[in-house]
């Protein structure tokens, strides 16, 4: 049995309403107070007593008190940065029209939570944009480890309870929207709260914002209904009951520390004997892939959904499958698996001139990301040719045993990527057959491939958040120079020509089994001082080399405004920081160069100094650990200003420059 992590500090706010003041509008509910008590007991068993537990039940849950409770979290001195904050709501919800000032024009529909005094006098429900503004203000002041659990419908039919089921033997109530509840908000509603807490547009987006800094766990989908179940005493919401039950199971299975919010929601069983009572819970927010109730990102799980014959797969981050990753697809059927669908792809044919130096195979490069499906551009031969595109697809296979590692070697020259899914609490792996980048004939072992994929992931995503800043791209520039050695006086000479073209590609003619020396310049064209990180990933040797990493500790930014920093070249004498060697151990080799700039030193807390060892020519090499936990490289929530500036490609080998414009 997994022992609760007693070091976890958490705070509870529970709002539950069974009986409303206006009974003509809001039918009596039966399980909301029970749900709130079950939530308290569940978290006490998991993590001990909360630091604070504030609750509003029935008559206490007025509109004024609910808003004050949210404000109280923001002002609560007991809540420290990054403490876990759990907000639970069980009761009626609704929808309302949003109109302009004067009520002349309807702007849309907003989702609302219904306080106990809703529809009495001039009291109205609480619109979604008010709650979101309060949560954003809370995240800004207390950190973004916030979970909002809502056991009510939240769009299209937002109330919990109201009508008896047509099948009385099931003793189930629907949580549907009372038809008599019809009101609207104008743009001035809760103006004081919105002004004080956060600038937020009153746009009817609901609680499902993908980029908000809190996790929203919803009882049902946008057009589904939520139900209360009376089959057992005491009555409870079907969603809350399943949620608490699954959390208890995960604790006993020892899997709380490797399950994310999205995985948890996918594992909930809300099935009903009545086929018409479909209830599908959802998880929303920027951090749904974090490990439960922590700020750590899930290391071993992917979200997988099904749509007809297509199996959309959202993978990446830690596992090396990110935008720009190049894979060699395989259509083998040798695995003893059953087909489950097709991997959506685009086929790209090489129409280039001359002799193709690459192994004639189908290369797949991910070009779309976070679109609900894994989309590939596939071509035969030269993978940098982008001209002619046709459609094709590659099959996925499924196996029933869950894998402890991300990749498995099928044979000496190919591996499979295990995409993990959950289906009614059973883990399954979906391996996508692939080969390593530009290595069609090389023999690699499991650890090498796992380390390489892990490395690409950190190299391509973790430090840079995965999104660029268009303005910054024009302010910070990376250039590549050839370097030669002058024998007398002994020094290095840098070729002023920038080998990178406008596409960020460099093609260097290097004789087979020989070396060339290169150096970089990072030019800061802005007035802001930046910390600079330059990494290379060598697809031939599977090595990640930090070419430029700030020292661990409270150091000053290494790239002042309006300045240029040279990396691997001192220009005066030998014995300083030497140029970097590019050595070809294969006929054609590729290295990816990544430049990041950041307003804070991410090395300060997130790259332990003892983990960096000095390699040849003054270059530090990052050594990946064998265990999942110790090989994490996280940006840290305190580092809000960092940008993924550029990805550059160096292709080197004998005579490769003639293929540059093929």
XYZ file of C-alpha atoms in Angstrom:
662
model
C 0.000 0.000 0.000
C 1.278 3.455 -0.866
C 1.779 5.685 2.170
C 0.419 9.237 1.937
C 3.038 11.902 1.235
C 2.682 13.844 4.486
C 4.810 16.686 3.180
C 1.972 17.709 0.843
C 0.282 20.895 2.008
C -3.261 21.319 0.761
C -6.299 23.521 1.328
C -9.984 22.750 0.778
C -12.914 24.933 -0.260
C -16.139 22.908 -0.434
C -19.435 24.323 -1.696
C -22.455 21.989 -1.661
C -26.160 22.787 -1.961
C -29.002 20.273 -1.716
C -31.876 22.635 -0.898
C -32.284 26.020 -2.596
C -34.267 28.973 -1.267
C -36.358 29.165 -4.435
C -37.729 25.639 -4.539
C -40.048 26.504 -7.416
C -37.040 26.979 -9.700
C -34.491 24.587 -8.204
C -35.676 21.068 -7.299
C -34.249 19.513 -4.153
C -31.023 17.549 -4.559
C -29.959 14.668 -2.340
C -26.260 13.894 -2.752
C -24.355 17.204 -2.795
C -23.591 17.431 0.928
C -22.680 13.744 0.933
C -20.285 14.351 -1.963
C -18.566 17.202 -0.111
C -18.041 14.995 2.948
C -16.721 12.134 0.807
C -14.204 14.500 -0.786
C -12.947 15.611 2.640
C -12.516 12.021 3.823
C -10.809 10.984 0.597
C -8.103 13.649 0.774
C -7.597 13.084 4.489
C -6.864 9.403 3.755
C -4.547 10.322 0.890
C -2.633 13.245 2.374
C -3.653 13.738 6.011
C -5.444 16.778 7.416
C -5.662 19.926 5.287
C -3.967 23.122 6.379
C -7.338 24.849 5.993
C -10.850 23.586 5.233
C -13.541 26.161 4.452
C -17.020 24.958 3.556
C -20.345 26.518 2.564
C -23.315 24.155 2.814
C -26.949 24.869 1.895
C -28.082 28.191 3.435
C -24.506 29.429 3.928
C -23.697 29.155 0.219
C -25.150 32.522 -0.795
C -23.798 34.416 -3.781
C -22.023 36.886 -1.507
C -20.470 34.157 0.645
C -19.304 32.098 -2.335
C -17.497 35.087 -3.861
C -16.039 36.000 -0.465
C -14.785 32.416 -0.083
C -12.892 32.648 -3.376
C -11.474 36.024 -2.352
C -10.572 34.503 1.002
C -8.323 31.964 -0.717
C -6.451 34.777 -2.450
C -5.912 36.627 0.843
C -5.287 33.544 3.023
C -1.820 33.919 4.558
C -1.733 30.193 5.382
C -1.657 29.311 1.688
C 1.957 29.292 0.547
C 3.260 29.408 -3.005
C 2.499 26.144 -4.835
C 0.370 24.683 -2.024
C -2.323 22.404 -3.436
C -5.713 24.166 -3.495
C -8.792 21.988 -4.055
C -12.137 23.649 -4.784
C -15.178 21.374 -4.883
C -18.642 22.434 -6.063
C -21.762 20.256 -6.038
C -25.122 21.788 -6.832
C -27.158 23.295 -9.614
C -25.539 25.039 -12.540
C -27.105 26.911 -15.405
C -26.610 28.987 -18.511
C -27.505 32.618 -19.094
C -27.392 35.143 -21.901
C -24.693 37.806 -21.961
C -25.988 41.132 -23.287
C -24.435 44.531 -23.828
C -25.150 47.467 -21.543
C -28.827 48.294 -21.886
C -29.705 44.794 -23.031
C -30.006 45.732 -26.692
C -27.814 42.970 -28.143
C -27.138 39.386 -27.054
C -23.419 38.583 -27.097
C -23.650 34.872 -26.357
C -24.286 32.342 -23.603
C -22.275 31.957 -20.415
C -22.106 29.027 -18.002
C -22.954 29.687 -14.375
C -22.845 28.225 -10.880
C -26.051 28.635 -8.867
C -25.747 29.868 -5.253
C -28.431 28.966 -2.719
C -30.151 32.375 -3.043
C -30.194 32.344 -6.846
C -33.491 33.507 -8.377
C -34.523 35.272 -5.146
C -35.062 39.030 -5.240
C -32.443 40.385 -7.654
C -29.869 37.667 -6.972
C -28.466 35.925 -10.044
C -26.115 32.994 -10.567
C -22.329 33.432 -10.804
C -21.053 33.575 -14.416
C -18.049 31.590 -15.582
C -15.911 34.653 -16.317
C -16.227 35.794 -12.694
C -15.073 32.412 -11.364
C -12.231 32.275 -13.908
C -11.057 35.782 -12.961
C -10.948 34.751 -9.295
C -9.050 31.556 -10.118
C -6.539 33.422 -12.281
C -5.935 35.892 -9.477
C -5.514 32.978 -7.068
C -2.989 31.304 -9.378
C -1.083 34.554 -9.794
C -0.688 34.986 -6.038
C -0.524 31.398 -4.722
C 0.803 29.355 -7.649
C -1.007 27.204 -10.178
C -1.433 23.941 -8.244
C -5.213 24.467 -8.273
C -7.878 21.824 -8.920
C -11.524 22.849 -9.438
C -13.858 19.827 -9.220
C -17.383 20.537 -10.436
C -20.099 17.891 -10.024
C -22.908 19.469 -11.991
C -23.695 19.854 -15.641
C -21.911 22.876 -16.971
C -23.355 23.625 -20.403
C -26.614 23.076 -22.210
C -28.244 21.635 -19.088
C -26.465 22.909 -16.091
C -28.414 21.878 -13.072
C -28.062 18.860 -10.960
C -31.197 16.996 -10.032
C -34.789 18.062 -11.104
C -36.551 15.104 -12.720
C -37.093 11.469 -11.888
C -35.733 8.887 -14.296
C -38.253 7.186 -16.516
C -37.054 3.896 -15.042
C -37.929 4.180 -11.337
C -36.198 0.895 -10.534
C -32.819 2.487 -11.261
C -33.433 5.248 -8.683
C -31.433 7.761 -10.688
C -32.056 11.489 -11.087
C -30.918 13.642 -13.966
C -29.070 16.852 -13.281
C -30.769 18.868 -15.979
C -31.383 22.525 -16.567
C -34.675 23.808 -15.052
C -36.717 25.174 -17.919
C -38.065 28.024 -15.756
C -34.606 29.490 -15.181
C -34.212 32.227 -17.781
C -32.113 35.347 -17.099
C -29.302 37.366 -18.592
C -26.197 39.293 -17.536
C -24.995 42.617 -18.829
C -21.356 43.591 -19.166
C -21.333 45.384 -15.804
C -21.954 42.261 -13.727
C -19.249 41.683 -11.085
C -17.290 44.595 -12.527
C -15.576 45.313 -9.200
C -14.315 41.725 -8.912
C -13.098 41.643 -12.490
C -11.283 44.962 -12.050
C -9.613 43.906 -8.792
C -8.679 40.327 -9.700
C -7.689 40.193 -13.325
C -8.265 41.666 -16.720
C -10.531 39.183 -18.444
C -12.741 39.469 -21.482
C -16.374 38.632 -20.894
C -16.455 36.145 -23.718
C -18.736 33.090 -23.390
C -16.048 30.411 -23.468
C -17.199 28.471 -20.411
C -14.953 26.722 -17.922
C -13.085 24.725 -20.578
C -10.265 27.128 -21.370
C -7.284 25.013 -22.469
C -4.624 27.442 -21.308
C -5.888 28.504 -17.897
C -3.563 27.936 -14.950
C -5.909 25.618 -13.057
C -7.193 22.102 -13.641
C -10.956 21.800 -14.179
C -12.435 18.340 -13.585
C -15.985 18.273 -14.920
C -18.714 15.726 -14.248
C -19.776 15.523 -17.889
C -19.187 16.788 -21.391
C -20.530 19.976 -22.865
C -23.805 18.480 -24.049
C -24.099 15.594 -21.564
C -26.127 15.340 -18.374
C -24.847 14.578 -14.886
C -26.733 12.143 -12.664
C -27.300 11.366 -9.002
C -27.456 7.702 -8.043
C -29.764 6.466 -5.266
C -28.985 2.764 -5.578
C -26.875 2.909 -2.420
C -27.103 4.920 0.774
C -26.075 7.671 1.114
C -26.986 9.229 -2.232
C -24.087 10.573 -4.269
C -23.271 12.128 -7.592
C -22.166 9.471 -10.042
C -19.051 11.458 -10.983
C -17.875 12.167 -7.417
C -18.480 8.574 -6.400
C -16.406 7.222 -9.313
C -13.669 9.823 -8.779
C -13.186 9.022 -5.091
C -13.355 5.287 -5.719
C -10.653 5.460 -8.397
C -8.374 7.633 -6.244
C -8.605 5.005 -3.511
C -7.762 2.245 -5.980
C -4.750 4.176 -7.292
C -3.486 4.576 -3.739
C -3.720 0.835 -3.072
C -2.095 0.054 -6.441
C 0.769 2.460 -5.686
C 0.053 4.491 -8.828
C -0.890 7.906 -7.454
C 2.598 9.178 -8.221
C 2.522 8.235 -11.912
C -1.084 9.069 -12.861
C -2.044 12.390 -14.424
C -5.373 14.222 -14.260
C -6.169 13.279 -17.846
C -5.344 9.617 -17.140
C -7.534 9.671 -14.026
C -10.547 11.017 -15.903
C -10.078 8.443 -18.674
C -10.179 5.654 -16.079
C -13.499 6.649 -14.470
C -16.328 4.199 -15.065
C -19.642 6.093 -15.198
C -21.507 3.423 -17.129
C -25.218 2.865 -16.480
C -27.683 0.033 -17.195
C -29.708 2.661 -19.029
C -27.981 3.221 -22.368
C -29.557 6.676 -22.644
C -27.830 7.939 -19.503
C -24.469 8.752 -21.068
C -22.157 10.745 -18.809
C -18.583 11.390 -19.899
C -16.334 13.301 -17.469
C -13.706 15.693 -18.784
C -10.448 17.343 -17.698
C -9.476 20.804 -18.922
C -6.724 23.346 -18.334
C -3.070 23.855 -19.159
C -1.851 21.312 -16.606
C -4.103 18.274 -17.156
C -1.014 16.147 -17.885
C 0.547 16.815 -14.505
C 0.854 14.043 -11.924
C -2.158 14.160 -9.598
C -2.073 17.036 -7.101
C 1.544 17.976 -7.894
C 3.352 20.310 -10.282
C 5.250 17.461 -11.979
C 4.537 16.466 -15.568
C 3.477 12.902 -16.317
C 6.457 10.925 -17.650
C 4.951 7.711 -18.967
C 1.408 8.423 -20.165
C -0.164 9.628 -23.391
C -3.747 10.558 -24.094
C -5.322 8.396 -26.779
C -8.857 8.655 -28.142
C -10.803 6.865 -30.837
C -12.842 8.315 -33.688
C -14.161 5.735 -36.111
C -11.259 3.985 -37.811
C -8.800 6.735 -36.892
C -6.871 6.596 -33.613
C -5.778 10.136 -32.644
C -2.582 10.047 -30.577
C -1.247 12.973 -28.531
C 2.347 12.081 -27.672
C 5.630 13.835 -27.121
C 7.443 15.918 -24.528
C 9.449 13.414 -22.515
C 9.417 10.697 -25.144
C 11.186 12.402 -28.012
C 8.183 12.669 -30.338
C 7.762 16.404 -30.751
C 7.197 18.806 -33.610
C 10.109 18.431 -35.981
C 11.073 14.919 -34.896
C 12.110 12.753 -37.846
C 11.174 9.068 -37.789
C 11.567 6.168 -40.195
C 8.204 4.447 -40.484
C 7.782 0.705 -40.825
C 4.821 -1.179 -42.255
C 5.883 -4.515 -40.811
C 3.252 -6.968 -39.590
C 5.648 -9.194 -37.669
C 4.389 -8.078 -34.260
C 1.721 -10.350 -32.821
C -0.823 -7.557 -32.483
C -4.335 -6.789 -33.606
C -4.920 -3.760 -35.812
C -6.815 -0.902 -34.174
C -6.831 1.861 -36.743
C -4.737 4.049 -39.010
C -2.119 6.664 -38.226
C -3.052 9.761 -40.175
C -0.154 10.886 -42.386
C 0.909 12.868 -45.448
C 3.186 11.200 -48.010
C 5.843 13.377 -49.636
C 7.719 12.197 -52.744
C 11.246 13.252 -53.600
C 11.491 14.915 -57.022
C 15.099 16.079 -56.596
C 17.853 15.912 -59.189
C 21.069 13.936 -59.048
C 22.100 11.023 -56.888
C 20.312 10.753 -53.556
C 22.861 10.257 -50.729
C 20.254 8.971 -48.280
C 19.043 5.464 -47.752
C 15.936 5.034 -49.931
C 13.218 4.740 -47.310
C 10.107 6.579 -46.165
C 10.982 9.305 -43.710
C 8.260 10.768 -41.514
C 8.546 14.219 -39.989
C 5.933 15.508 -37.554
C 4.695 18.837 -38.865
C 1.456 19.337 -36.937
C 1.250 19.288 -33.170
C -1.469 19.425 -30.471
C -4.222 19.219 -33.077
C -5.941 16.144 -31.662
C -4.119 13.775 -34.020
C -0.537 12.865 -34.870
C 0.006 14.038 -38.443
C 3.138 13.166 -40.413
C 4.712 14.338 -43.656
C 6.309 11.299 -45.290
C 8.701 11.186 -48.236
C 11.020 8.814 -50.037
C 14.698 9.700 -49.970
C 15.917 13.195 -49.157
C 13.937 14.266 -46.095
C 14.628 17.976 -46.578
C 12.765 18.049 -49.896
C 9.342 19.575 -49.220
C 7.792 20.114 -52.626
C 5.247 17.443 -53.588
C 2.777 16.041 -51.057
C 0.318 13.169 -51.434
C -1.816 11.370 -48.829
C -1.089 8.002 -47.273
C -1.440 6.228 -43.908
C 0.465 3.790 -41.714
C -1.161 1.150 -39.480
C -1.105 1.137 -35.695
C -0.898 -2.105 -33.727
C -2.061 -2.733 -30.187
C -0.682 -5.043 -27.482
C -2.349 -5.737 -24.157
C 0.627 -5.721 -21.792
C 1.732 -2.409 -20.325
C 5.370 -1.467 -20.860
C 7.599 -0.010 -18.145
C 9.781 1.659 -20.757
C 8.841 3.956 -23.584
C 10.707 2.214 -26.402
C 11.362 -1.430 -27.197
C 13.755 -2.844 -29.782
C 11.961 -5.007 -32.304
C 15.245 -5.980 -33.937
C 18.731 -4.555 -34.365
C 17.657 -1.613 -36.507
C 14.194 -0.525 -35.375
C 12.273 0.288 -32.237
C 8.646 0.824 -31.300
C 7.145 3.746 -29.426
C 4.738 2.519 -26.751
C 1.750 4.863 -26.555
C -0.025 4.085 -23.298
C -3.788 4.368 -22.990
C -6.366 3.452 -20.372
C -9.602 1.621 -21.117
C -11.809 0.857 -18.120
C -8.776 0.782 -15.825
C -6.759 -1.596 -18.054
C -3.486 -0.270 -19.446
C -2.623 -0.993 -23.056
C 0.335 -0.100 -25.260
C 0.069 1.006 -28.866
C 3.511 0.674 -30.510
C 4.193 2.762 -33.605
C 6.947 1.099 -35.615
C 9.825 3.471 -36.363
C 13.569 3.612 -36.872
C 16.094 6.067 -35.511
C 16.895 9.371 -37.195
C 19.062 8.931 -40.314
C 20.370 5.606 -38.999
C 18.774 2.940 -41.219
C 21.539 0.367 -40.716
C 22.912 1.019 -37.232
C 22.540 -1.492 -34.393
C 21.489 0.106 -31.112
C 20.481 -1.287 -27.763
C 17.397 -0.357 -25.782
C 19.150 2.012 -23.393
C 20.791 3.940 -26.234
C 17.520 4.457 -28.050
C 15.615 5.303 -24.879
C 18.288 7.814 -23.948
C 18.281 9.299 -27.428
C 14.512 9.738 -27.516
C 14.515 11.133 -24.011
C 17.267 13.479 -25.026
C 15.501 14.778 -28.107
C 12.498 15.507 -25.952
C 14.367 17.645 -23.456
C 16.399 19.183 -26.248
C 13.336 20.072 -28.322
C 10.789 20.974 -25.683
C 11.396 21.127 -21.962
C 13.508 24.264 -21.578
C 11.643 26.209 -24.223
C 7.968 25.544 -23.436
C 7.449 24.558 -27.081
C 6.216 27.960 -28.294
C 8.254 30.691 -29.848
C 8.054 34.465 -29.589
C 7.919 36.122 -32.989
C 9.290 39.441 -31.734
C 12.164 37.761 -29.936
C 13.154 35.747 -32.989
C 14.108 39.012 -34.656
C 16.128 40.175 -31.653
C 18.363 37.171 -30.966
C 20.298 35.547 -33.815
C 22.538 32.463 -33.970
C 25.276 32.274 -36.612
C 27.636 29.410 -37.488
C 31.245 29.850 -38.608
C 33.947 27.520 -39.893
C 37.167 27.729 -37.856
C 40.731 26.953 -38.978
C 43.975 26.679 -36.981
C 46.900 28.973 -37.735
C 50.184 27.291 -36.832
C 52.161 30.490 -36.309
C 51.327 32.263 -34.182
C 49.173 29.474 -32.814
C 45.614 30.735 -32.914
C 42.202 30.148 -34.415
C 40.793 31.969 -37.394
C 37.043 32.315 -37.877
C 35.499 32.471 -41.330
C 33.158 35.517 -41.239
C 30.618 33.769 -43.469
C 27.447 32.618 -41.711
C 26.939 28.997 -42.727
C 23.275 29.035 -41.658
C 20.871 30.004 -44.425
C 17.529 31.753 -43.949
C 15.903 28.384 -43.174
C 18.355 27.695 -40.351
C 20.170 24.962 -42.300
C 23.919 24.546 -42.824
C 25.466 22.085 -45.302
C 29.136 21.427 -44.562
C 31.357 19.458 -46.925
C 33.501 17.245 -44.701
C 35.499 14.297 -46.065
C 34.482 10.906 -44.692
C 36.027 9.950 -41.337
C 37.420 13.439 -40.822
C 36.709 16.514 -38.714
C 35.976 20.174 -39.057
C 35.855 22.875 -36.392
C 32.953 25.248 -35.897
C 32.033 28.138 -33.605
C 28.862 30.113 -32.930
C 27.984 33.739 -32.359
C 24.832 34.694 -30.454
C 23.884 38.270 -31.254
C 21.474 40.169 -28.996
C 19.833 42.961 -30.993
C 17.563 43.997 -28.100
C 18.311 46.039 -24.983
C 17.293 43.182 -22.652
C 19.934 40.977 -21.029
C 19.344 37.233 -21.476
C 20.613 33.943 -20.170
C 21.670 31.879 -23.195
C 21.385 28.120 -23.721
C 22.727 26.403 -26.827
C 22.438 22.625 -27.191
C 23.317 20.205 -29.960
C 21.850 16.778 -30.599
C 23.991 14.533 -32.777
C 21.787 12.021 -34.565
C 24.851 9.929 -35.431
C 26.203 9.422 -31.905
C 23.007 10.087 -29.908
C 24.863 12.679 -27.841
C 23.352 15.835 -26.395
C 25.990 18.508 -25.830
C 25.293 21.754 -23.943
C 27.435 24.095 -26.021
C 26.610 27.066 -23.831
C 24.946 26.773 -20.401
C 25.040 29.399 -17.615
C 26.807 28.426 -14.422
C 24.706 26.997 -11.621
C 23.898 29.672 -9.078
C 22.807 33.291 -8.907
C 24.807 34.472 -11.908
C 24.242 37.557 -14.027
C 22.879 37.149 -17.586
C 25.669 36.163 -19.947
C 24.301 38.063 -22.964
C 23.935 41.810 -22.274
C 21.776 43.994 -24.461
C 23.242 45.003 -27.831
C 26.066 42.482 -27.429
C 27.424 39.383 -29.180
C 28.649 36.268 -27.393
C 31.089 33.914 -29.106
C 30.823 30.218 -28.301
C 33.786 27.957 -29.054
C 36.085 30.701 -30.338
C 38.320 33.229 -28.593
C 39.981 34.551 -31.746
C 43.363 35.247 -30.110
C 45.221 32.235 -28.765
C 44.936 28.523 -28.129
C 44.185 27.352 -24.633
C 40.933 29.268 -24.269
C 37.488 27.965 -25.170
C 38.258 25.844 -28.195
C 36.071 25.374 -31.272
C 33.763 22.387 -31.476
C 34.686 19.398 -33.586
C 32.206 17.966 -36.086
C 33.340 14.411 -36.814
C 31.666 12.085 -39.298
C 31.466 8.440 -38.310
C 28.795 7.816 -40.964
C 28.655 8.866 -44.642
C 26.057 11.555 -43.910
C 25.426 13.024 -40.454
C 23.000 15.539 -39.012
C 23.144 17.638 -35.858
C 20.329 19.783 -34.553
C 21.324 23.023 -32.835
C 18.882 24.591 -30.376
C 19.108 28.164 -29.074
C 17.105 29.316 -26.058
C 17.105 32.606 -24.230
C 15.506 33.068 -20.849
C 14.930 35.945 -18.435
C 15.905 33.757 -15.477
C 18.635 31.185 -14.953
C 16.737 27.902 -15.219
C 19.900 26.121 -14.111
C 19.573 27.773 -10.711
C 17.295 25.054 -9.341
C 16.629 22.580 -12.108
C 19.972 21.242 -13.350
C 22.056 19.970 -10.394
C 25.703 20.945 -10.723
C 27.004 17.455 -9.948
C 25.097 16.105 -12.971
C 27.196 18.107 -15.464
C 30.622 16.669 -16.275
C 33.178 18.306 -18.514
C 33.787 16.692 -21.893
C 36.371 17.316 -24.582
C 37.162 20.799 -25.925
C 35.485 22.549 -23.021
C 32.035 21.192 -23.858
C 29.815 19.893 -21.073
C 27.803 16.772 -21.754
C 24.457 16.091 -20.189
C 24.342 12.529 -18.870
C 20.814 11.121 -18.797
C 19.939 8.952 -15.806
C 18.336 5.514 -16.102
C 15.410 6.309 -13.819
C 12.459 8.405 -14.890
C 12.407 10.697 -11.863
C 16.068 11.694 -11.924
C 16.183 12.462 -15.633
C 13.553 15.191 -15.446
C 14.635 18.602 -16.679
C 11.806 20.968 -15.829
C 11.624 24.670 -16.434
C 10.051 25.449 -13.066
C 6.866 27.399 -12.542
C 8.751 30.480 -11.303
C 10.394 30.882 -14.708
C 7.641 32.593 -16.658
C 9.753 34.381 -19.274
C 11.508 31.900 -21.515
C 11.339 31.464 -25.265
C 12.146 28.764 -27.729
C 14.038 30.900 -30.221
C 15.330 28.643 -32.984
C 16.065 25.165 -34.227
C 18.931 24.958 -36.687
C 20.131 21.939 -38.644
C 23.701 21.098 -39.636
C 24.056 18.469 -42.360
C 27.662 17.413 -42.865
C 29.519 14.850 -44.944
C 31.395 14.512 -48.230
C 29.854 16.644 -50.976
C 26.573 17.395 -49.190
C 26.494 21.083 -50.165
C 25.411 20.198 -53.706
C 22.136 18.884 -52.288
C 21.422 22.106 -50.406
C 18.912 23.455 -52.925
C 17.684 20.167 -54.375
